[in-house]
PDB file of C-alpha atoms in Angstrom:
ATOM      1  CA  MET S  15      85.797 148.110 101.661  1.00  0.00           C
ATOM      2  CA  ARG S  16      85.223 147.773 105.426  1.00  0.00           C
ATOM      3  CA  ILE S  17      82.076 145.725 104.806  1.00  0.00           C
ATOM      4  CA  ARG S  18      84.017 143.379 102.536  1.00  0.00           C
ATOM      5  CA  ILE S  19      86.734 142.916 105.138  1.00  0.00           C
ATOM      6  CA  LEU S  20      84.096 142.267 107.807  1.00  0.00           C
ATOM      7  CA  LEU S  21      82.409 139.639 105.637  1.00  0.00           C
ATOM      8  CA  LEU S  22      85.720 137.920 104.914  1.00  0.00           C
ATOM      9  CA  THR S  23      86.605 137.930 108.608  1.00  0.00           C
ATOM     10  CA  SER S  24      83.187 136.516 109.550  1.00  0.00           C
ATOM     11  CA  CYS S  25      83.527 133.702 106.992  1.00  0.00           C
ATOM     12  CA  PHE S  26      87.015 132.943 108.252  1.00  0.00           C
ATOM     13  CA  LEU S  27      85.861 132.724 111.880  1.00  0.00           C
ATOM     14  CA  LEU S  28      82.958 130.486 110.840  1.00  0.00           C
ATOM     15  CA  LEU S  29      85.326 128.180 108.981  1.00  0.00           C
ATOM     16  CA  ALA S  30      87.762 128.083 111.886  1.00  0.00           C
ATOM     17  CA  SER S  31      84.972 127.139 114.278  1.00  0.00           C
ATOM     18  CA  THR S  32      83.796 124.382 111.902  1.00  0.00           C
ATOM     19  CA  LEU S  33      87.353 123.059 111.697  1.00  0.00           C
ATOM     20  CA  SER S  34      87.521 122.770 115.474  1.00  0.00           C
ATOM     21  CA  PHE S  35      84.448 120.513 115.370  1.00  0.00           C
ATOM     22  CA  ALA S  36      85.895 118.448 112.543  1.00  0.00           C
ATOM     23  CA  GLN S  37      89.194 117.886 114.372  1.00  0.00           C
ATOM     24  CA  GLY S  38      87.628 117.201 117.754  1.00  0.00           C
ATOM     25  CA  ASP S  39      87.566 113.765 119.260  1.00  0.00           C
ATOM     26  CA  PHE S  40      84.433 111.641 119.045  1.00  0.00           C
ATOM     27  CA  PRO S  41      83.382 109.690 122.107  1.00  0.00           C
ATOM     28  CA  LYS S  42      85.330 106.454 122.306  1.00  0.00           C
ATOM     29  CA  PRO S  43      83.320 103.285 121.627  1.00  0.00           C
ATOM     30  CA  THR S  44      82.598 101.169 124.686  1.00  0.00           C
ATOM     31  CA  GLY S  45      81.356  98.190 122.648  1.00  0.00           C
ATOM     32  CA  ARG S  46      78.877  97.458 119.870  1.00  0.00           C
ATOM     33  CA  VAL S  47      76.090  99.413 121.588  1.00  0.00           C
ATOM     34  CA  ASN S  48      77.096 102.883 122.789  1.00  0.00           C
ATOM     35  CA  ASP S  49      74.377 104.776 124.625  1.00  0.00           C
ATOM     36  CA  PHE S  50      75.934 108.177 125.338  1.00  0.00           C
ATOM     37  CA  ALA S  51      72.488 109.751 125.796  1.00  0.00           C
ATOM     38  CA  GLY S  52      71.202 107.278 128.397  1.00  0.00           C
ATOM     39  CA  VAL S  53      68.030 106.167 126.591  1.00  0.00           C
ATOM     40  CA  LEU S  54      68.543 102.377 126.604  1.00  0.00           C
ATOM     41  CA  ASP S  55      67.897 100.184 129.615  1.00  0.00           C
ATOM     42  CA  ALA S  56      70.300  97.368 130.420  1.00  0.00           C
ATOM     43  CA  SER S  57      68.087  94.540 129.118  1.00  0.00           C
ATOM     44  CA  VAL S  58      67.532  96.112 125.685  1.00  0.00           C
ATOM     45  CA  LYS S  59      71.199  97.010 125.393  1.00  0.00           C
ATOM     46  CA  ALA S  60      72.177  93.415 126.198  1.00  0.00           C
ATOM     47  CA  GLU S  61      69.636  92.059 123.702  1.00  0.00           C
ATOM     48  CA  ILE S  62      70.942  94.261 120.886  1.00  0.00           C
ATOM     49  CA  ASP S  63      74.548  93.489 121.746  1.00  0.00           C
ATOM     50  CA  GLN S  64      73.824  89.748 121.546  1.00  0.00           C
ATOM     51  CA  LEU S  65      72.197  90.171 118.121  1.00  0.00           C
ATOM     52  CA  LEU S  66      75.242  92.035 116.831  1.00  0.00           C
ATOM     53  CA  ALA S  67      77.692  89.560 118.381  1.00  0.00           C
ATOM     54  CA  ASP S  68      75.889  86.644 116.704  1.00  0.00           C
ATOM     55  CA  LEU S  69      75.924  88.511 113.374  1.00  0.00           C
ATOM     56  CA  GLU S  70      79.639  89.187 113.617  1.00  0.00           C
ATOM     57  CA  ARG S  71      80.355  85.552 114.461  1.00  0.00           C
ATOM     58  CA  LYS S  72      78.342  84.324 111.462  1.00  0.00           C
ATOM     59  CA  THR S  73      79.366  86.886 108.832  1.00  0.00           C
ATOM     60  CA  SER S  74      82.330  88.914 110.236  1.00  0.00           C
ATOM     61  CA  SER S  75      80.257  92.055 109.542  1.00  0.00           C
ATOM     62  CA  GLU S  76      80.307  94.630 112.321  1.00  0.00           C
ATOM     63  CA  VAL S  77      77.295  96.770 113.243  1.00  0.00           C
ATOM     64  CA  ALA S  78      77.696  99.536 115.817  1.00  0.00           C
ATOM     65  CA  VAL S  79      75.070 101.696 117.498  1.00  0.00           C
ATOM     66  CA  ALA S  80      75.762 105.203 118.810  1.00  0.00           C
ATOM     67  CA  VAL S  81      73.051 107.158 120.632  1.00  0.00           C
ATOM     68  CA  VAL S  82      74.536 110.641 121.056  1.00  0.00           C
ATOM     69  CA  ARG S  83      73.562 113.717 123.051  1.00  0.00           C
ATOM     70  CA  SER S  84      74.593 116.140 120.322  1.00  0.00           C
ATOM     71  CA  LEU S  85      75.801 116.236 116.711  1.00  0.00           C
ATOM     72  CA  ASP S  86      78.315 118.945 117.677  1.00  0.00           C
ATOM     73  CA  GLY S  87      77.007 121.374 115.104  1.00  0.00           C
ATOM     74  CA  MET S  88      77.459 118.978 112.181  1.00  0.00           C
ATOM     75  CA  SER S  89      74.841 117.502 109.918  1.00  0.00           C
ATOM     76  CA  VAL S  90      73.868 113.958 110.849  1.00  0.00           C
ATOM     77  CA  GLU S  91      75.411 112.762 107.574  1.00  0.00           C
ATOM     78  CA  ASP S  92      78.775 114.372 108.286  1.00  0.00           C
ATOM     79  CA  TYR S  93      78.767 113.286 111.928  1.00  0.00           C
ATOM     80  CA  ALA S  94      77.991 109.646 111.103  1.00  0.00           C
ATOM     81  CA  ASN S  95      80.545 109.495 108.297  1.00  0.00           C
ATOM     82  CA  ARG S  96      83.300 110.930 110.488  1.00  0.00           C
ATOM     83  CA  MET S  97      82.420 108.748 113.465  1.00  0.00           C
ATOM     84  CA  PHE S  98      82.401 105.664 111.219  1.00  0.00           C
ATOM     85  CA  LYS S  99      85.945 106.414 110.075  1.00  0.00           C
ATOM     86  CA  ALA S 100      87.148 107.368 113.555  1.00  0.00           C
ATOM     87  CA  TRP S 101      85.834 104.124 115.033  1.00  0.00           C
ATOM     88  CA  GLY S 102      86.794 101.935 112.067  1.00  0.00           C
ATOM     89  CA  VAL S 103      83.578  99.897 112.024  1.00  0.00           C
ATOM     90  CA  GLY S 104      83.868  96.720 109.941  1.00  0.00           C
ATOM     91  CA  GLN S 105      86.779  94.546 108.866  1.00  0.00           C
ATOM     92  CA  ALA S 106      89.593  96.519 107.250  1.00  0.00           C
ATOM     93  CA  LYS S 107      89.788  94.405 104.089  1.00  0.00           C
ATOM     94  CA  GLN S 108      86.061  93.843 103.572  1.00  0.00           C
ATOM     95  CA  ASP S 109      84.780  97.262 104.751  1.00  0.00           C
ATOM     96  CA  ASN S 110      81.706  95.373 105.975  1.00  0.00           C
ATOM     97  CA  GLY S 111      80.544  97.721 108.694  1.00  0.00           C
ATOM     98  CA  VAL S 112      77.318  99.549 109.522  1.00  0.00           C
ATOM     99  CA  LEU S 113      76.999 102.421 111.981  1.00  0.00           C
ATOM    100  CA  VAL S 114      73.613 103.520 113.302  1.00  0.00           C
ATOM    101  CA  VAL S 115      73.708 107.029 114.792  1.00  0.00           C
ATOM    102  CA  VAL S 116      70.663 108.290 116.716  1.00  0.00           C
ATOM    103  CA  ALA S 117      70.513 111.853 118.053  1.00  0.00           C
ATOM    104  CA  PRO S 118      67.318 112.099 120.169  1.00  0.00           C
ATOM    105  CA  ASN S 119      67.769 115.777 121.048  1.00  0.00           C
ATOM    106  CA  GLN S 120      68.038 116.751 117.362  1.00  0.00           C
ATOM    107  CA  ARG S 121      65.462 114.104 116.366  1.00  0.00           C
ATOM    108  CA  GLU S 122      67.734 112.889 113.581  1.00  0.00           C
ATOM    109  CA  MET S 123      69.387 109.578 112.755  1.00  0.00           C
ATOM    110  CA  ARG S 124      71.481 107.932 110.075  1.00  0.00           C
ATOM    111  CA  ILE S 125      72.445 104.454 108.931  1.00  0.00           C
ATOM    112  CA  GLU S 126      76.000 104.712 107.570  1.00  0.00           C
ATOM    113  CA  VAL S 127      77.107 101.779 105.413  1.00  0.00           C
ATOM    114  CA  GLY S 128      80.619 100.598 104.522  1.00  0.00           C
ATOM    115  CA  TYR S 129      81.777  99.947 100.960  1.00  0.00           C
ATOM    116  CA  GLY S 130      81.535  96.192 101.317  1.00  0.00           C
ATOM    117  CA  LEU S 131      77.841  96.179 102.268  1.00  0.00           C
ATOM    118  CA  GLU S 132      76.480  98.839  99.910  1.00  0.00           C
ATOM    119  CA  GLY S 133      75.179  96.167  97.539  1.00  0.00           C
ATOM    120  CA  VAL S 134      73.401  94.352 100.368  1.00  0.00           C
ATOM    121  CA  LEU S 135      72.166  97.428 102.237  1.00  0.00           C
ATOM    122  CA  PRO S 136      71.778 100.189  99.615  1.00  0.00           C
ATOM    123  CA  ASP S 137      70.579 103.698 100.368  1.00  0.00           C
ATOM    124  CA  GLY S 138      66.948 103.026  99.461  1.00  0.00           C
ATOM    125  CA  LEU S 139      66.668  99.958 101.688  1.00  0.00           C
ATOM    126  CA  ALA S 140      68.380 101.801 104.554  1.00  0.00           C
ATOM    127  CA  GLY S 141      65.805 104.563 104.134  1.00  0.00           C
ATOM    128  CA  GLU S 142      62.960 102.054 104.230  1.00  0.00           C
ATOM    129  CA  ILE S 143      64.286 100.551 107.466  1.00  0.00           C
ATOM    130  CA  ILE S 144      64.448 104.023 109.016  1.00  0.00           C
ATOM    131  CA  ARG S 145      60.869 104.819 107.984  1.00  0.00           C
ATOM    132  CA  GLU S 146      59.350 101.462 108.915  1.00  0.00           C
ATOM    133  CA  GLN S 147      61.324 100.265 111.952  1.00  0.00           C
ATOM    134  CA  PHE S 148      63.143 103.162 113.623  1.00  0.00           C
ATOM    135  CA  THR S 149      61.185 106.399 113.365  1.00  0.00           C
ATOM    136  CA  PRO S 150      57.599 105.161 114.038  1.00  0.00           C
ATOM    137  CA  ARG S 151      58.631 104.265 117.598  1.00  0.00           C
ATOM    138  CA  PHE S 152      60.901 107.301 117.904  1.00  0.00           C
ATOM    139  CA  ARG S 153      57.882 109.555 117.318  1.00  0.00           C
ATOM    140  CA  ASP S 154      56.382 108.056 120.478  1.00  0.00           C
ATOM    141  CA  ASP S 155      59.695 108.577 122.324  1.00  0.00           C
ATOM    142  CA  ASP S 156      60.165 104.802 122.420  1.00  0.00           C
ATOM    143  CA  TYR S 157      63.883 104.816 121.614  1.00  0.00           C
ATOM    144  CA  PRO S 158      64.655 101.348 123.034  1.00  0.00           C
ATOM    145  CA  GLY S 159      61.872  99.768 120.940  1.00  0.00           C
ATOM    146  CA  GLY S 160      62.781 101.667 117.783  1.00  0.00           C
ATOM    147  CA  ILE S 161      66.485 100.888 118.014  1.00  0.00           C
ATOM    148  CA  ARG S 162      65.786  97.217 118.797  1.00  0.00           C
ATOM    149  CA  ASP S 163      63.370  96.828 115.847  1.00  0.00           C
ATOM    150  CA  GLY S 164      65.636  98.665 113.457  1.00  0.00           C
ATOM    151  CA  ILE S 165      68.737  96.703 114.422  1.00  0.00           C
ATOM    152  CA  ARG S 166      66.851  93.422 114.059  1.00  0.00           C
ATOM    153  CA  ARG S 167      65.936  94.355 110.487  1.00  0.00           C
ATOM    154  CA  ILE S 168      69.509  95.404 109.675  1.00  0.00           C
ATOM    155  CA  VAL S 169      70.827  92.141 111.096  1.00  0.00           C
ATOM    156  CA  GLU S 170      68.358  90.143 108.956  1.00  0.00           C
ATOM    157  CA  VAL S 171      69.419  91.997 105.808  1.00  0.00           C
ATOM    158  CA  VAL S 172      73.164  91.710 106.441  1.00  0.00           C
ATOM    159  CA  GLU S 173      72.939  88.052 107.498  1.00  0.00           C
ATOM    160  CA  ARG S 174      70.990  87.198 104.341  1.00  0.00           C
ATOM    161  CA  ASN S 175      73.811  88.825 102.335  1.00  0.00           C
ATOM    162  CA  GLN S 176      71.676  89.109  99.229  1.00  0.00           C
ATOM    163  CA  VAL S 177      72.881  91.654  96.685  1.00  0.00           C
ATOM    164  CA  LEU S 178      69.795  93.384  95.324  1.00  0.00           C
ATOM    165  CA  THR S 179      68.884  93.223  91.656  1.00  0.00           C
ATOM    166  CA  PRO S 180      68.618  96.442  89.588  1.00  0.00           C
ATOM    167  CA  GLU S 181      64.808  96.127  89.746  1.00  0.00           C
ATOM    168  CA  GLU S 182      64.861  95.897  93.560  1.00  0.00           C
ATOM    169  CA  LEU S 183      67.246  98.846  93.769  1.00  0.00           C
ATOM    170  CA  ALA S 184      64.956 100.914  91.562  1.00  0.00           C
ATOM    171  CA  ARG S 185      61.952 100.042  93.733  1.00  0.00           C
ATOM    172  CA  PHE S 186      63.710 101.071  96.929  1.00  0.00           C
ATOM    173  CA  ASN S 187      65.068 104.262  95.379  1.00  0.00           C
ATOM    174  CA  GLU S 188      61.617 105.243  94.118  1.00  0.00           C
ATOM    175  CA  SER S 189      60.071 104.653  97.536  1.00  0.00           C
ATOM    176  CA  SER S 190      62.796 106.531  99.414  1.00  0.00           C
ATOM    177  CA  SER S 191      61.368 109.911 100.317  1.00  0.00           C
ATOM    178  CA  ASP S 192      63.892 111.013 102.935  1.00  0.00           C
ATOM    179  CA  ASP S 193      66.778 111.776 100.565  1.00  0.00           C
ATOM    180  CA  ALA S 194      67.018 115.405  99.543  1.00  0.00           C
ATOM    181  CA  PRO S 195      66.422 116.136  95.826  1.00  0.00           C
ATOM    182  CA  PRO S 196      69.305 117.429  93.667  1.00  0.00           C
ATOM    183  CA  TRP S 197      67.952 120.991  93.670  1.00  0.00           C
ATOM    184  CA  VAL S 198      68.494 120.986  97.446  1.00  0.00           C
ATOM    185  CA  ILE S 199      71.764 119.010  97.520  1.00  0.00           C
ATOM    186  CA  ILE S 200      73.618 121.067  94.896  1.00  0.00           C
ATOM    187  CA  PRO S 201      73.071 124.528  96.455  1.00  0.00           C
ATOM    188  CA  PHE S 202      73.791 123.153  99.943  1.00  0.00           C
ATOM    189  CA  LEU S 203      77.082 121.528  98.947  1.00  0.00           C
ATOM    190  CA  GLY S 204      77.820 124.433  96.610  1.00  0.00           C
ATOM    191  CA  LEU S 205      78.046 126.824  99.564  1.00  0.00           C
ATOM    192  CA  PHE S 206      80.834 124.766 101.130  1.00  0.00           C
ATOM    193  CA  VAL S 207      82.571 124.277  97.781  1.00  0.00           C
ATOM    194  CA  ALA S 208      82.464 128.015  97.006  1.00  0.00           C
ATOM    195  CA  ILE S 209      83.888 129.075 100.383  1.00  0.00           C
ATOM    196  CA  GLY S 210      86.477 126.289 100.451  1.00  0.00           C
ATOM    197  CA  PHE S 211      87.873 126.907  96.987  1.00  0.00           C
ATOM    198  CA  PHE S 212      87.879 130.673  97.516  1.00  0.00           C
ATOM    199  CA  MET S 213      90.104 129.973 100.523  1.00  0.00           C
ATOM    200  CA  ILE S 214      92.335 127.739  98.394  1.00  0.00           C
ATOM    201  CA  GLY S 215      92.792 130.443  95.763  1.00  0.00           C
ATOM    202  CA  ALA S 216      93.398 133.177  98.328  1.00  0.00           C
ATOM    203  CA  GLY S 217      95.776 130.936 100.244  1.00  0.00           C
ATOM    204  CA  ILE S 218      97.859 130.286  97.131  1.00  0.00           C
ATOM    205  CA  ARG S 219      98.016 133.979  96.242  1.00  0.00           C
ATOM    206  CA  THR S 220      98.857 135.109  99.775  1.00  0.00           C
ATOM    207  CA  LYS S 221     101.108 132.101 100.403  1.00  0.00           C
ATOM    208  CA  THR S 222      99.362 131.098 103.619  1.00  0.00           C
ATOM    209  CA  VAL S 223      99.197 127.427 104.510  1.00  0.00           C
ATOM    210  CA  PHE S 224      96.177 127.368 106.812  1.00  0.00           C
ATOM    211  CA  PRO S 225      93.605 128.805 104.343  1.00  0.00           C
ATOM    212  CA  PHE S 226      94.968 126.511 101.619  1.00  0.00           C
ATOM    213  CA  LEU S 227      94.722 123.328 103.700  1.00  0.00           C
ATOM    214  CA  PHE S 228      91.468 124.274 105.362  1.00  0.00           C
ATOM    215  CA  GLY S 229      89.890 125.274 102.058  1.00  0.00           C
ATOM    216  CA  GLY S 230      90.866 121.894 100.634  1.00  0.00           C
ATOM    217  CA  MET S 231      89.112 120.106 103.493  1.00  0.00           C
ATOM    218  CA  PHE S 232      86.110 122.425 103.697  1.00  0.00           C
ATOM    219  CA  GLY S 233      85.480 122.550  99.947  1.00  0.00           C
ATOM    220  CA  GLY S 234      87.054 119.322  98.728  1.00  0.00           C
ATOM    221  CA  THR S 235      85.137 116.961 101.015  1.00  0.00           C
ATOM    222  CA  PRO S 236      81.639 118.024  99.868  1.00  0.00           C
ATOM    223  CA  LEU S 237      82.871 118.164  96.273  1.00  0.00           C
ATOM    224  CA  LEU S 238      83.934 114.509  96.394  1.00  0.00           C
ATOM    225  CA  LEU S 239      80.814 113.599  98.361  1.00  0.00           C
ATOM    226  CA  SER S 240      78.626 115.103  95.633  1.00  0.00           C
ATOM    227  CA  LEU S 241      80.068 112.675  93.091  1.00  0.00           C
ATOM    228  CA  GLY S 242      78.588 109.770  95.009  1.00  0.00           C
ATOM    229  CA  ILE S 243      75.182 111.421  95.234  1.00  0.00           C
ATOM    230  CA  VAL S 244      74.530 113.222  91.941  1.00  0.00           C
ATOM    231  CA  PHE S 245      77.590 112.497  89.812  1.00  0.00           C
ATOM    232  CA  THR S 246      76.628 114.044  86.481  1.00  0.00           C
ATOM    233  CA  LEU S 247      74.982 117.127  87.921  1.00  0.00           C
ATOM    234  CA  ALA S 248      77.891 117.724  90.293  1.00  0.00           C
ATOM    235  CA  LEU S 249      80.403 117.321  87.465  1.00  0.00           C
ATOM    236  CA  PHE S 250      78.786 120.083  85.428  1.00  0.00           C
ATOM    237  CA  THR S 251      77.885 122.450  88.281  1.00  0.00           C
ATOM    238  CA  LEU S 252      80.082 122.098  91.362  1.00  0.00           C
ATOM    239  CA  PHE S 253      83.368 121.467  89.544  1.00  0.00           C
ATOM    240  CA  PRO S 254      83.084 124.648  87.427  1.00  0.00           C
ATOM    241  CA  LEU S 255      82.022 126.497  90.578  1.00  0.00           C
ATOM    242  CA  ALA S 256      85.109 125.223  92.412  1.00  0.00           C
ATOM    243  CA  LEU S 257      87.420 126.317  89.600  1.00  0.00           C
ATOM    244  CA  GLY S 258      85.755 129.712  89.311  1.00  0.00           C
ATOM    245  CA  MET S 259      85.905 130.382  93.060  1.00  0.00           C
ATOM    246  CA  ALA S 260      89.573 129.322  93.215  1.00  0.00           C
ATOM    247  CA  ILE S 261      90.385 131.820  90.456  1.00  0.00           C
ATOM    248  CA  PHE S 262      88.308 134.495  92.165  1.00  0.00           C
ATOM    249  CA  GLY S 263      90.043 133.832  95.481  1.00  0.00           C
ATOM    250  CA  TYR S 264      93.440 133.995  93.779  1.00  0.00           C
ATOM    251  CA  ARG S 265      92.623 137.392  92.300  1.00  0.00           C
ATOM    252  CA  MET S 266      91.172 138.702  95.555  1.00  0.00           C
ATOM    253  CA  GLY S 267      94.334 137.571  97.325  1.00  0.00           C
ATOM    254  CA  ALA S 268      96.227 140.292  95.485  1.00  0.00           C
ATOM    255  CA  ARG S 269      94.307 142.953  97.373  1.00  0.00           C
ATOM    256  CA  ALA S 270      96.037 144.368 100.402  1.00  0.00           C
ATOM    257  CA  SER S 271      92.940 144.048 102.605  1.00  0.00           C
ATOM    258  CA  VAL S 272      92.599 140.325 101.883  1.00  0.00           C
ATOM    259  CA  ARG S 273      96.334 139.667 102.110  1.00  0.00           C
ATOM    260  CA  ASP S 274      96.567 141.437 105.468  1.00  0.00           C
ATOM    261  CA  SER S 275      93.610 139.475 106.848  1.00  0.00           C
ATOM    262  CA  PHE S 276      95.308 136.178 105.952  1.00  0.00           C
ATOM    263  CA  ARG S 277      98.942 137.077 106.698  1.00  0.00           C
ATOM    264  CA  PRO S 278      99.599 138.567 110.137  1.00  0.00           C
ATOM    265  CA  LYS S 279     101.501 141.833 110.065  1.00  0.00           C
ATOM    266  CA  GLY S 280     105.215 141.305 110.178  1.00  0.00           C
ATOM    267  CA  LYS S 281     104.999 138.067 108.152  1.00  0.00           C
ATOM    268  CA  GLY S 282     103.963 139.493 104.837  1.00  0.00           C
ATOM    269  CA  SER S 283     107.197 141.086 103.712  1.00  0.00           C
ATOM    270  CA  SER S 284     109.407 138.051 103.309  1.00  0.00           C
ATOM    271  CA  GLY S 285     107.507 136.634 100.346  1.00  0.00           C
ATOM    272  CA  GLY S 286     107.637 133.076 101.672  1.00  0.00           C
ATOM    273  CA  TRP S 287     104.836 130.830 102.827  1.00  0.00           C
ATOM    274  CA  THR S 288     103.488 131.306 106.358  1.00  0.00           C
ATOM    275  CA  MET S 289     100.959 129.388 108.386  1.00  0.00           C
ATOM    276  CA  GLY S 290      98.433 132.214 108.616  1.00  0.00           C
ATOM    277  CA  GLY S 291      95.036 132.104 110.311  1.00  0.00           C
ATOM    278  CA  GLY S 292      96.396 131.681 113.825  1.00  0.00           C
ATOM    279  CA  SER S 293      98.953 129.517 115.506  1.00  0.00           C
ATOM    280  CA  SER S 294      96.901 126.792 117.143  1.00  0.00           C
ATOM    281  CA  GLY S 295      96.056 124.592 114.200  1.00  0.00           C
ATOM    282  CA  SER S 296      99.068 122.319 114.172  1.00  0.00           C
ATOM    283  CA  GLY S 297      98.703 120.268 117.322  1.00  0.00           C
ATOM    284  CA  SER S 298      95.253 118.760 117.147  1.00  0.00           C
ATOM    285  CA  SER S 299      95.383 116.376 114.230  1.00  0.00           C
ATOM    286  CA  SER S 300      97.211 113.544 115.908  1.00  0.00           C
ATOM    287  CA  SER S 301      94.900 113.229 118.891  1.00  0.00           C
ATOM    288  CA  SER S 302      91.738 112.494 116.936  1.00  0.00           C
ATOM    289  CA  SER S 303      93.143 109.417 115.277  1.00  0.00           C
ATOM    290  CA  SER S 304      94.702 107.855 118.336  1.00  0.00           C
ATOM    291  CA  GLY S 305      91.498 106.130 119.381  1.00  0.00           C
ATOM    292  CA  SER S 306      90.371 105.226 115.905  1.00  0.00           C
ATOM    293  CA  SER S 307      89.165 101.732 115.796  1.00  0.00           C
ATOM    294  CA  GLY S 308      88.538 100.919 119.462  1.00  0.00           C
ATOM    295  CA  SER S 309      87.263  97.352 119.495  1.00  0.00           C
ATOM    296  CA  PHE S 310      86.328  97.346 115.808  1.00  0.00           C
ATOM    297  CA  GLY S 311      88.201  95.988 112.825  1.00  0.00           C
ATOM    298  CA  GLY S 312      89.315  99.199 111.105  1.00  0.00           C
ATOM    299  CA  GLY S 313      86.802  99.376 108.240  1.00  0.00           C
ATOM    300  CA  SER S 314      86.017 102.397 106.078  1.00  0.00           C
ATOM    301  CA  SER S 315      82.763 104.044 105.153  1.00  0.00           C
ATOM    302  CA  GLY S 316      81.720 104.351 101.546  1.00  0.00           C
ATOM    303  CA  GLY S 317      79.497 107.330 102.284  1.00  0.00           C
ATOM    304  CA  GLY S 318      76.435 105.206 101.579  1.00  0.00           C
ATOM    305  CA  GLY S 319      73.388 104.991 103.764  1.00  0.00           C
ATOM    306  CA  SER S 320      70.318 107.026 104.577  1.00  0.00           C
ATOM    307  CA  SER S 321      69.126 109.611 107.090  1.00  0.00           C
ATOM    308  CA  GLY S 322      65.835 110.156 108.845  1.00  0.00           C
ATOM    309  CA  ARG S 323      64.021 112.714 110.985  1.00  0.00           C
ATOM    310  CA  TRP S 324      60.940 112.447 113.155  1.00  0.00           C
TER     311      TRP S 324
END
């Protein structure tokens, strides 16, 4: 019994620490080219900024670059997707934004693409640009050259505004070797789904708000994300897993050890809902959205794009 309580407490602390990262503020954009890691010299930064300004003037599409010191414990995919939404890259109505995140210390990068450009810059083509323009120079620690070459290619693709045919999409998808296969994606996302929906079930049974809300974020986000990656497989694996773990969490919530770990002593006798999980979770949500769009147009990410490592 003590081991079970210890495991539950450890999971809860891990989730709480992850939530603090998720709610934390991203660095505020200073323009189209944001070099928070100090790897770009002034001339290259000015050259890239001019390319992106010309593209925006011609097409209204917005491309932003963020070179970051750290991914703050997140995956590069999650970090880029959250930063894209926080900054609001692209026009709000067209969702025609692209965010390029480069993390030199982690040797990872991602091209995150808005809904409106997914037909022009699909995942496979984004992966090809990473492999052919960005990472070859990154392997030689030439970050200015790699970012410049990669951005030039992105600008050419977006400016051409050519929606790829099914045959071209198939060719790019076949050649894309940096995307994880389903047998890796499903177990990885399944871990988050299982923990999140266990928290939802336990939160409902113990009538604690924090586990319920946090479980929805922690498990629901990867569940929805999986639909855009491997729809059919996710539908028949992760959705049953989510339902099963919610039921399991609900049943476990009836146990005194679980209930006491979620509901602080003195709050469990009234029978009503309580916050649970600590008292500091209510004040941080408003601050992260205050600097959302910066100088960008307020676009949204469609979760499309590709990642690379070197």
